[in-house]
Short mmCIF file of C-alpha atoms in Angstrom, two decimals:
data_model
loop_
_atom_site.label_atom_id
_atom_site.label_comp_id
_atom_site.label_asym_id
_atom_site.label_seq_id
_atom_site.Cartn_x
_atom_site.Cartn_y
_atom_site.Cartn_z
CA MET A 1 22.69 27.02 24.60
CA LEU A 2 19.48 27.48 22.52
CA GLU A 3 17.56 28.31 25.47
CA HIS A 4 20.06 31.08 26.21
CA VAL A 5 19.71 32.57 22.94
CA GLU A 6 15.78 32.12 23.23
CA LEU A 7 15.60 33.79 26.70
CA PHE A 8 18.04 36.57 25.44
CA PHE A 9 15.90 37.76 22.53
CA LYS A 10 12.73 37.03 24.42
CA SER A 11 13.62 39.38 27.35
CA ILE A 12 14.81 42.04 25.03
CA PHE A 13 12.04 42.14 22.47
CA ILE A 14 8.99 40.12 23.55
CA ASP A 15 8.82 40.69 27.15
CA ASN A 16 10.54 44.10 26.95
CA MET A 17 10.50 45.62 30.48
CA VAL A 18 8.98 48.95 29.35
CA PHE A 19 6.74 47.99 26.51
CA ALA A 20 5.35 44.63 27.77
CA THR A 21 5.31 45.09 31.60
CA PHE A 22 5.67 48.81 32.20
CA LEU A 23 8.60 48.53 34.69
CA GLY A 24 10.66 51.38 35.34
CA MET A 25 8.09 53.85 33.86
CA CYS A 26 8.81 56.66 36.35
CA SER A 27 12.59 57.02 35.45
CA TYR A 28 11.76 56.18 31.86
CA LEU A 29 9.57 59.41 31.69
CA ALA A 30 11.54 61.59 33.94
CA VAL A 31 15.01 61.04 32.49
CA SER A 32 14.31 60.63 28.79
CA LYS A 33 14.52 64.30 27.73
CA LYS A 34 17.97 64.00 26.57
CA VAL A 35 19.76 61.23 24.85
CA THR A 36 22.92 61.53 26.68
CA THR A 37 21.45 61.18 30.28
CA ALA A 38 19.15 58.53 29.00
CA VAL A 39 22.22 56.43 27.81
CA GLY A 40 23.78 56.96 31.29
CA LEU A 41 20.65 55.69 33.14
CA GLY A 42 20.21 52.86 30.70
CA ALA A 43 23.83 51.71 31.24
CA ALA A 44 23.44 51.81 35.05
CA VAL A 45 20.27 49.69 34.74
CA ILE A 46 21.80 47.02 32.67
CA PHE A 47 24.82 46.96 35.11
CA VAL A 48 22.68 46.58 38.29
CA LEU A 49 20.20 44.21 36.81
CA ALA A 50 22.98 41.93 35.72
CA VAL A 51 24.42 41.98 39.22
CA THR A 52 21.30 41.81 41.34
CA VAL A 53 19.15 39.11 39.46
CA PRO A 54 21.70 36.29 39.74
CA LEU A 55 22.39 37.36 43.39
CA ASN A 56 18.59 37.26 44.22
CA TRP A 57 18.48 33.92 42.30
CA LEU A 58 20.99 32.52 44.69
CA LEU A 59 18.91 33.89 47.65
CA ASP A 60 15.78 32.41 46.25
CA GLN A 61 17.24 28.98 45.54
CA TYR A 62 18.99 28.68 48.76
CA ILE A 63 17.02 30.62 51.42
CA LEU A 64 13.62 31.53 50.38
CA ARG A 65 11.76 28.96 48.27
CA ASP A 66 9.82 26.01 49.60
CA GLY A 67 12.33 23.51 51.10
CA ALA A 68 15.23 25.54 50.10
CA LEU A 69 16.85 25.37 53.58
CA ALA A 70 17.23 21.54 53.19
CA TRP A 71 21.02 22.00 52.75
CA LEU A 72 21.28 23.03 56.48
CA GLY A 73 19.94 19.67 57.60
CA PRO A 74 16.87 17.46 57.12
CA GLU A 75 14.92 19.20 60.10
CA TYR A 76 14.90 22.53 58.05
CA ALA A 77 13.39 20.96 54.99
CA ASP A 78 9.97 22.00 55.67
CA TYR A 79 10.47 25.73 55.94
CA ASN A 80 8.98 28.04 53.29
CA LEU A 81 10.25 31.57 53.67
CA SER A 82 9.03 32.95 50.35
CA PHE A 83 6.84 35.64 52.11
CA LEU A 84 10.11 37.31 53.00
CA SER A 85 11.20 37.64 49.31
CA PHE A 86 10.09 41.17 48.97
CA ILE A 87 12.10 42.49 51.97
CA LEU A 88 15.23 40.48 51.15
CA PHE A 89 15.23 41.40 47.44
CA ILE A 90 14.91 45.11 48.24
CA ALA A 91 17.65 44.95 50.88
CA THR A 92 20.06 43.02 48.31
CA ILE A 93 19.28 45.61 45.60
CA ALA A 94 19.81 48.69 48.03
CA THR A 95 23.05 47.27 49.33
CA MET A 96 24.36 46.30 46.05
CA VAL A 97 23.70 49.69 44.66
CA GLN A 98 25.55 51.20 47.44
CA LEU A 99 28.45 48.75 47.06
CA VAL A 100 28.63 49.13 43.30
CA GLU A 101 28.65 53.00 43.76
CA ILE A 102 31.66 52.74 46.18
CA VAL A 103 33.64 50.33 44.01
CA VAL A 104 33.00 52.21 40.86
CA GLU A 105 34.09 55.46 42.49
CA LYS A 106 37.33 53.84 43.80
CA PHE A 107 38.40 52.04 40.59
CA SER A 108 36.93 53.89 37.73
CA PRO A 109 36.39 57.58 38.28
CA ALA A 110 35.38 58.09 34.78
CA LEU A 111 32.59 55.52 34.71
CA TYR A 112 31.57 56.88 38.20
CA ASN A 113 31.29 60.39 36.65
CA SER A 114 28.99 59.09 33.93
CA LEU A 115 26.93 56.61 36.02
CA GLY A 116 27.44 58.29 39.37
CA ILE A 117 24.43 60.43 39.75
CA PHE A 118 22.08 57.69 38.48
CA LEU A 119 23.00 54.99 40.92
CA PRO A 120 21.13 56.13 43.91
CA LEU A 121 18.02 56.66 41.68
CA ILE A 122 18.21 53.09 40.69
CA ALA A 123 17.48 51.43 44.08
CA VAL A 124 14.01 52.62 43.91
CA ASN A 125 13.60 51.91 40.13
CA CYS A 126 10.81 49.28 39.64
CA ALA A 127 12.63 47.61 36.81
CA ILE A 128 15.29 46.32 39.18
CA LEU A 129 12.86 44.86 41.80
CA GLY A 130 10.56 43.79 38.94
CA GLY A 131 13.48 41.84 37.32
CA SER A 132 14.14 39.95 40.46
CA LEU A 133 10.37 39.25 41.05
CA PHE A 134 9.88 38.09 37.50
CA MET A 135 12.80 35.88 37.77
CA GLN A 136 11.18 34.24 40.94
CA SER A 137 7.83 34.04 39.40
CA ARG A 138 8.95 32.51 35.85
CA ASP A 139 10.91 29.91 37.60
CA ILE A 140 14.30 30.39 35.97
CA GLN A 141 16.27 27.28 36.29
CA THR A 142 20.17 28.04 36.34
CA LEU A 143 22.26 30.75 37.67
CA GLY A 144 23.63 31.24 34.02
CA LEU A 145 20.03 31.86 32.81
CA ALA A 146 19.47 34.17 35.71
CA PHE A 147 22.39 36.23 34.72
CA ASN A 148 21.22 36.19 31.07
CA TYR A 149 17.89 37.25 32.19
CA GLY A 150 19.10 40.19 34.12
CA LEU A 151 21.39 41.28 31.39
CA SER A 152 18.98 41.00 28.51
CA SER A 153 16.13 42.82 30.36
CA GLY A 154 18.56 45.47 31.11
CA ILE A 155 19.39 45.84 27.39
CA GLY A 156 15.73 45.92 26.56
CA TRP A 157 15.16 48.66 29.08
CA PHE A 158 18.20 50.59 27.62
CA LEU A 159 16.87 50.26 24.02
CA ALA A 160 13.38 51.59 25.22
CA ILE A 161 14.75 54.74 26.99
CA LEU A 162 17.33 55.45 24.14
CA ALA A 163 14.46 55.32 21.56
CA ILE A 164 12.04 57.59 23.44
CA ALA A 165 14.86 60.15 24.20
CA ALA A 166 15.70 60.20 20.48
CA ILE A 167 12.04 60.68 19.60
CA ARG A 168 11.49 63.46 22.39
CA GLU A 169 14.39 65.43 21.06
CA LYS A 170 12.92 65.33 17.52
CA ILE A 171 9.31 66.05 18.75
CA ARG A 172 10.44 69.51 19.95
CA TYR A 173 10.14 70.64 16.33
CA SER A 174 6.64 69.39 15.65
CA ASN A 175 3.46 71.15 16.29
CA VAL A 176 1.90 69.27 19.25
CA PRO A 177 -1.52 70.17 20.50
CA PRO A 178 -0.72 72.35 23.68
CA PRO A 179 -2.42 70.32 26.34
CA LEU A 180 -0.63 67.05 25.06
CA ARG A 181 2.87 68.66 25.13
CA GLY A 182 5.41 67.05 27.30
CA LEU A 183 3.89 64.12 29.29
CA GLY A 184 0.76 63.36 27.29
CA ILE A 185 2.42 62.93 23.88
CA THR A 186 5.22 60.91 25.68
CA PHE A 187 2.59 58.38 26.86
CA ILE A 188 0.94 58.22 23.44
CA ILE A 189 4.25 57.67 21.64
CA THR A 190 5.27 54.98 24.19
CA GLY A 191 1.80 53.21 23.64
CA LEU A 192 2.29 53.25 19.80
CA MET A 193 5.93 51.88 20.28
CA ALA A 194 4.56 49.24 22.53
CA ILE A 195 2.06 48.16 19.83
CA GLY A 196 4.97 47.99 17.45
CA PHE A 197 6.87 45.78 19.80
CA MET A 198 4.13 43.49 20.03
CA SER A 199 4.73 42.40 16.59
CA PHE A 200 7.90 40.82 17.87
CA GLY A 201 5.78 38.26 19.68
CA GLY A 202 5.61 35.97 16.67
CA MET A 203 9.50 35.74 16.73
CA LEU A 204 9.44 32.63 18.85
CA THR A 205 6.08 31.11 18.65
CA GLY A 206 6.11 31.18 14.80
CA GLY A 207 3.43 33.58 14.01
CA ASP A 208 -0.02 33.77 15.65
CA GLU A 209 -1.29 30.38 14.73
CA ALA A 210 -1.57 29.01 18.27
CA PRO A 211 -3.96 31.64 19.64
CA LYS A 212 -6.00 31.54 16.49
CA GLU A 213 -6.56 27.86 16.91
CA VAL A 214 -7.89 28.28 20.48
CA GLU A 215 -10.21 30.88 19.30
CA GLN A 216 -11.58 28.78 16.47
CA ASN A 217 -11.96 25.90 19.03
CA THR A 218 -14.03 27.88 21.23
CA ALA A 219 -16.08 29.26 18.53
CA GLN A 220 -16.83 25.75 17.17
CA LYS A 221 -17.45 24.64 20.74
CA VAL A 222 -20.01 27.17 21.33
CA GLU A 223 -21.74 26.23 18.04
CA GLU A 224 -21.71 22.56 18.82
CA ASP A 225 -23.17 23.24 22.26
CA LYS A 226 -25.93 25.30 20.61
CA ILE A 227 -26.72 22.40 18.25
CA ILE A 228 -26.67 19.92 21.05
CA LYS A 229 -28.98 22.10 23.02
CA GLU A 230 -31.44 22.58 20.13
CA THR A 231 -31.55 18.78 19.35
CA LYS A 232 -32.19 18.23 22.93
CA GLU A 233 -34.91 20.60 23.10
CA ASN A 234 -36.38 19.23 19.79
CA THR A 235 -36.35 15.67 20.98
CA VAL A 236 -37.81 16.74 24.38
CA SER A 237 -40.66 18.58 22.68
CA TYR A 238 -41.07 15.54 20.23
CA ASN A 239 -41.18 13.18 23.28
CA ASN A 240 -43.79 15.40 25.03
CA ALA A 241 -45.84 15.44 21.72
CA ILE A 242 -45.81 11.63 21.69
CA ILE A 243 -46.79 11.39 25.19
CA ASN A 244 -49.60 13.88 24.74
CA GLU A 245 -50.99 11.89 22.05
CA MET B 1 -14.11 72.17 66.07
CA ALA B 2 -14.33 70.40 62.86
CA LEU B 3 -12.56 67.26 62.27
CA LEU B 4 -10.68 68.66 59.40
CA SER B 5 -9.32 72.14 59.19
CA LYS B 6 -9.24 73.78 55.92
CA LYS B 7 -5.58 72.96 55.25
CA ASP B 8 -6.27 69.50 56.09
CA THR B 9 -9.12 69.22 53.67
CA SER B 10 -6.81 70.57 50.75
CA LEU B 11 -4.28 67.94 51.78
CA ILE B 12 -6.96 65.25 50.67
CA LEU B 13 -8.59 67.09 47.77
CA ASP B 14 -5.69 68.49 45.87
CA PRO B 15 -4.09 65.25 44.83
CA LEU B 16 -7.52 64.14 43.32
CA ALA B 17 -7.23 66.80 40.58
CA ASP B 18 -4.71 69.57 40.19
CA ASN B 19 -1.78 67.70 42.01
CA ASN B 20 -2.59 64.37 40.88
CA PRO B 21 0.27 61.86 41.46
CA ILE B 22 -0.16 60.14 38.13
CA THR B 23 -0.96 62.87 35.68
CA ILE B 24 0.92 65.76 37.20
CA GLN B 25 3.57 64.54 39.53
CA VAL B 26 4.28 61.54 37.06
CA LEU B 27 4.70 58.98 39.96
CA GLY B 28 3.75 55.46 40.23
CA ILE B 29 3.20 54.79 36.55
CA CYS B 30 4.52 51.36 36.47
CA SER B 31 1.62 49.63 38.53
CA ALA B 32 -1.04 51.93 37.21
CA LEU B 33 -0.75 50.60 33.65
CA ALA B 34 -0.07 46.87 33.95
CA ILE B 35 -3.11 45.99 36.05
CA THR B 36 -6.02 47.90 34.74
CA ALA B 37 -7.39 45.59 32.33
CA GLU B 38 -10.17 44.74 34.80
CA LEU B 39 -11.94 47.10 37.07
CA LYS B 40 -11.63 44.83 40.08
CA ALA B 41 -8.02 44.55 39.96
CA SER B 42 -7.57 48.27 39.71
CA ILE B 43 -9.77 48.76 42.90
CA VAL B 44 -7.98 46.25 44.79
CA MET B 45 -4.60 47.88 43.76
CA ALA B 46 -5.82 51.25 44.76
CA VAL B 47 -6.93 50.05 48.11
CA SER B 48 -3.73 48.37 48.86
CA VAL B 49 -1.65 51.33 47.86
CA MET B 50 -3.88 53.44 50.12
CA PHE B 51 -3.31 51.20 53.06
CA VAL B 52 0.58 51.15 52.53
CA LEU B 53 0.84 54.84 51.77
CA GLY B 54 -1.23 55.81 54.86
CA MET B 55 0.25 53.61 57.28
CA GLY B 56 3.79 54.16 55.90
CA ASN B 57 3.42 57.93 55.98
CA VAL B 58 2.43 57.76 59.70
CA VAL B 59 5.26 55.43 60.60
CA ILE B 60 7.92 57.44 58.86
CA SER B 61 6.55 60.57 60.21
CA LEU B 62 6.76 59.22 63.79
CA MET B 63 10.38 58.20 63.29
CA ARG B 64 11.25 61.32 61.40
CA ASN B 65 13.53 62.70 64.10
CA ILE B 66 15.41 59.43 64.89
CA ILE B 67 16.31 58.30 61.33
CA PRO B 68 19.76 59.31 60.24
CA SER B 69 19.48 61.20 56.88
CA LYS B 70 22.18 59.03 55.43
CA ILE B 71 20.48 55.70 55.61
CA ARG B 72 16.93 57.01 55.41
CA ILE B 73 16.22 55.49 51.92
CA ILE B 74 16.98 51.95 53.34
CA VAL B 75 14.78 52.58 56.45
CA GLN B 76 11.93 53.71 54.07
CA LEU B 77 12.22 50.69 51.89
CA VAL B 78 12.15 48.39 55.06
CA VAL B 79 8.90 49.97 56.32
CA VAL B 80 7.32 49.77 52.94
CA ALA B 81 8.48 46.31 52.33
CA ALA B 82 7.01 45.12 55.67
CA LEU B 83 3.62 46.81 54.97
CA VAL B 84 3.49 45.44 51.55
CA ILE B 85 4.30 41.86 52.85
CA MET B 86 1.26 42.33 54.84
CA VAL B 87 -0.84 43.27 52.08
CA ASP B 88 0.33 40.52 49.92
CA GLN B 89 -0.31 37.75 52.49
CA VAL B 90 -3.87 39.09 53.20
CA LEU B 91 -4.46 38.96 49.38
CA LYS B 92 -3.10 35.42 49.13
CA ALA B 93 -5.29 34.26 52.07
CA PHE B 94 -8.58 35.85 51.09
CA ALA B 95 -8.53 36.62 47.39
CA TYR B 96 -6.07 34.02 45.82
CA GLU B 97 -7.43 34.44 42.29
CA LEU B 98 -6.96 38.20 42.38
CA SER B 99 -3.37 37.86 43.81
CA LYS B 100 -2.57 35.71 40.91
CA THR B 101 -3.78 38.32 38.47
CA LEU B 102 -1.81 41.06 40.20
CA SER B 103 1.15 38.74 40.22
CA VAL B 104 4.34 40.59 40.87
CA PHE B 105 2.72 43.97 40.98
CA VAL B 106 1.83 43.82 44.48
CA GLY B 107 5.46 43.47 45.27
CA LEU B 108 6.16 46.37 43.09
CA ILE B 109 4.29 48.71 45.39
CA ILE B 110 7.46 48.83 47.16
CA THR B 111 9.29 50.59 44.39
CA ASN B 112 6.11 52.58 43.62
CA CYS B 113 7.54 56.04 43.27
CA ILE B 114 4.48 57.65 44.84
CA ILE B 115 5.31 56.09 48.16
CA MET B 116 8.96 57.12 48.24
CA GLY B 117 8.02 60.46 46.91
CA ARG B 118 5.49 61.18 49.66
CA PHE B 119 7.78 59.95 52.36
CA GLU B 120 10.56 62.35 51.12
CA ALA B 121 8.47 65.22 50.37
CA PHE B 122 5.93 65.12 53.19
CA ALA B 123 6.24 62.60 55.90
CA LEU B 124 9.74 63.53 56.75
CA ALA B 125 8.80 67.08 57.47
CA ASN B 126 5.21 66.78 58.96
CA GLY B 127 3.29 65.37 61.92
CA PRO B 128 1.58 61.93 61.91
CA TRP B 129 -1.89 63.10 61.45
CA ARG B 130 -1.18 65.42 58.50
CA SER B 131 1.10 62.79 56.99
CA PHE B 132 -1.84 60.39 57.21
CA LEU B 133 -4.26 62.66 55.50
CA ASP B 134 -1.57 63.44 52.74
CA GLY B 135 -1.00 59.68 52.33
CA ILE B 136 -4.85 58.94 51.93
CA GLY B 137 -5.13 61.86 49.51
CA ASN B 138 -2.52 60.95 47.26
CA ALA B 139 -3.45 57.37 47.16
CA ALA B 140 -6.99 58.41 46.36
CA GLY B 141 -5.79 60.44 43.49
CA TYR B 142 -3.73 57.56 42.35
CA GLY B 143 -6.66 55.21 42.73
CA LEU B 144 -9.12 57.54 41.01
CA ILE B 145 -6.91 57.47 37.68
CA LEU B 146 -6.59 53.70 38.13
CA VAL B 147 -10.41 53.24 38.37
CA VAL B 148 -11.04 55.50 35.44
CA ILE B 149 -8.55 53.46 33.29
CA GLY B 150 -9.84 50.09 34.49
CA PHE B 151 -13.48 51.24 33.77
CA PHE B 152 -12.72 52.10 30.21
CA ARG B 153 -10.56 49.29 29.43
CA GLU B 154 -12.93 46.67 31.01
CA LEU B 155 -16.03 48.21 29.47
CA LEU B 156 -14.82 48.64 25.92
CA GLY B 157 -12.49 45.71 26.02
CA SER B 158 -14.69 42.86 27.35
CA GLY B 159 -18.09 44.59 27.52
CA THR B 160 -18.23 44.01 31.46
CA LEU B 161 -17.90 45.85 34.56
CA LEU B 162 -16.46 44.02 37.73
CA GLY B 163 -17.51 40.73 35.83
CA PHE B 164 -21.10 41.81 35.09
CA LYS B 165 -22.11 41.71 31.51
CA VAL B 166 -23.56 45.30 31.34
CA LEU B 167 -23.63 45.45 27.47
CA GLY B 168 -25.45 42.09 26.87
CA ASP B 169 -23.91 38.67 25.97
CA PRO B 170 -21.62 38.57 23.02
CA ILE B 171 -22.14 34.94 22.28
CA GLU B 172 -26.03 34.95 22.51
CA LYS B 173 -26.21 38.31 20.70
CA THR B 174 -28.32 40.14 23.39
CA GLY B 175 -28.35 43.82 24.30
CA LEU B 176 -26.00 46.10 22.31
CA TYR B 177 -24.60 42.97 20.62
CA SER B 178 -27.85 42.27 18.88
CA ILE B 179 -27.39 45.50 16.71
CA GLY B 180 -23.87 44.53 15.70
CA TYR B 181 -21.69 46.05 18.47
CA GLU B 182 -18.31 44.31 18.92
CA ASN B 183 -15.99 44.32 21.85
CA ASN B 184 -12.61 46.06 21.13
CA GLY B 185 -10.16 43.33 22.30
CA PHE B 186 -7.30 45.78 21.62
CA MET B 187 -8.34 47.68 24.79
CA LEU B 188 -7.35 44.55 26.98
CA LEU B 189 -3.79 44.83 25.66
CA SER B 190 -1.18 46.65 27.65
CA PRO B 191 -0.20 49.46 25.02
CA MET B 192 -3.78 50.94 25.28
CA ALA B 193 -3.32 51.73 28.95
CA LEU B 194 -0.63 54.09 27.88
CA ILE B 195 -2.77 55.61 25.24
CA VAL B 196 -5.75 55.85 27.80
CA VAL B 197 -3.63 57.72 30.15
CA GLY B 198 -2.44 60.16 27.42
CA LEU B 199 -6.04 60.98 26.71
CA ILE B 200 -6.91 61.59 30.41
CA ILE B 201 -3.89 63.96 30.52
CA TRP B 202 -5.11 65.54 27.43
CA VAL B 203 -8.61 66.05 28.80
CA GLN B 204 -7.36 67.38 32.14
CA ARG B 205 -4.83 69.91 30.55
CA SER B 206 -7.29 71.25 28.16
CA ARG B 207 -9.64 71.99 31.08
CA ASN B 208 -6.96 73.60 33.23
CA LYS B 209 -4.69 75.54 30.92
CA ALA B 210 -2.23 76.30 33.94
CA LEU B 211 -0.84 72.77 33.76
CA ILE B 212 0.25 72.92 30.09
CA GLU B 213 3.97 72.25 29.69
CA GLU B 214 6.58 74.01 27.63
CA ASN B 215 7.24 71.10 25.33
#
């Protein structure tokens, strides 16, 4: 249970898709002019991530990874199809998006009207493919955790686009230098927000003690090495002096 | 006859400045920011994108008359994915360390909006040779920004360029470090990439007033 909670907060705040890994930046910048559209796209991203990440986790576990085909029989145990993961993941995502679009249109026209136009955009959103690829490279252990990861990454992305859209609506009333208007100031604000989000980094590790320790160690080591080198040189010159005498 | 007509030359040169994919068209930002802490990684990324975009544009342009328009996005994705798998395998075989640094961002070339954007906007309507030039030009414009960001981040962040200590040795206190210069470790963190892009946009738009947006 604890690992679920940890992964949930970690993916929303610490490894936030937008601020830590810059995924889904293109749509983040293009669709963040108004809060209402930003909410629509954000909701669609949460939904699609929560569906595709567990699905791709199953694909990865039972088809792609090294020795994953063992369930077919012992003669398949040596296969490693992981080089196919890009094409399989993107195919899953494209199909799922299509499928979700059809199902939502059929059963919930109201939701379709609010999500509808964004769904096709999502197939080529880096955040979706990035979610699956990070799921693979971070070695997420169970299906439940994979679902959790997809859902919480989506929520993190949603928060980010909501925040920037709100700021952009307000910034219209401020006096930005003309060359920075629009895109430029959005980049810089996102950078500042990312710096702010970095402070969440201490939430799970308990402050920044760990990295500092490493730094101290290296600094100490360097000094020690220097001292050793100096003493060695001294002894060598001392020995030479003795020999010369 | 010259190899490149005037129109063809503009296909390559325009994306380098006034129609730059990153700063003007706002495409392909994701990968541009995450891997630019080192100059070497930026260069490799730029070359990979150039290969994928150039080849992909040719392939899509050759198939443009037989792709049904309803399923064209899936066809495009499959073409890109195949090319990216090639790049990924080559990197893993010949530059394993670097492919670890780039991690998932090689895979994310698939969803790099520049690629889909150029397929939709250019390759579906033009012949293979011109599409190839367009692909190379746009990838070069993308690569240019990547190299500029990588240059500043590596130089100011770790005092090196491509791994060479151009500013002297920070531990032995030689070169610039002997007069008290310090590396700005902040430049290596991801948020600074965004701010550097913001500054590049600022410089570019104050030199070319026509690009200024209406809020």
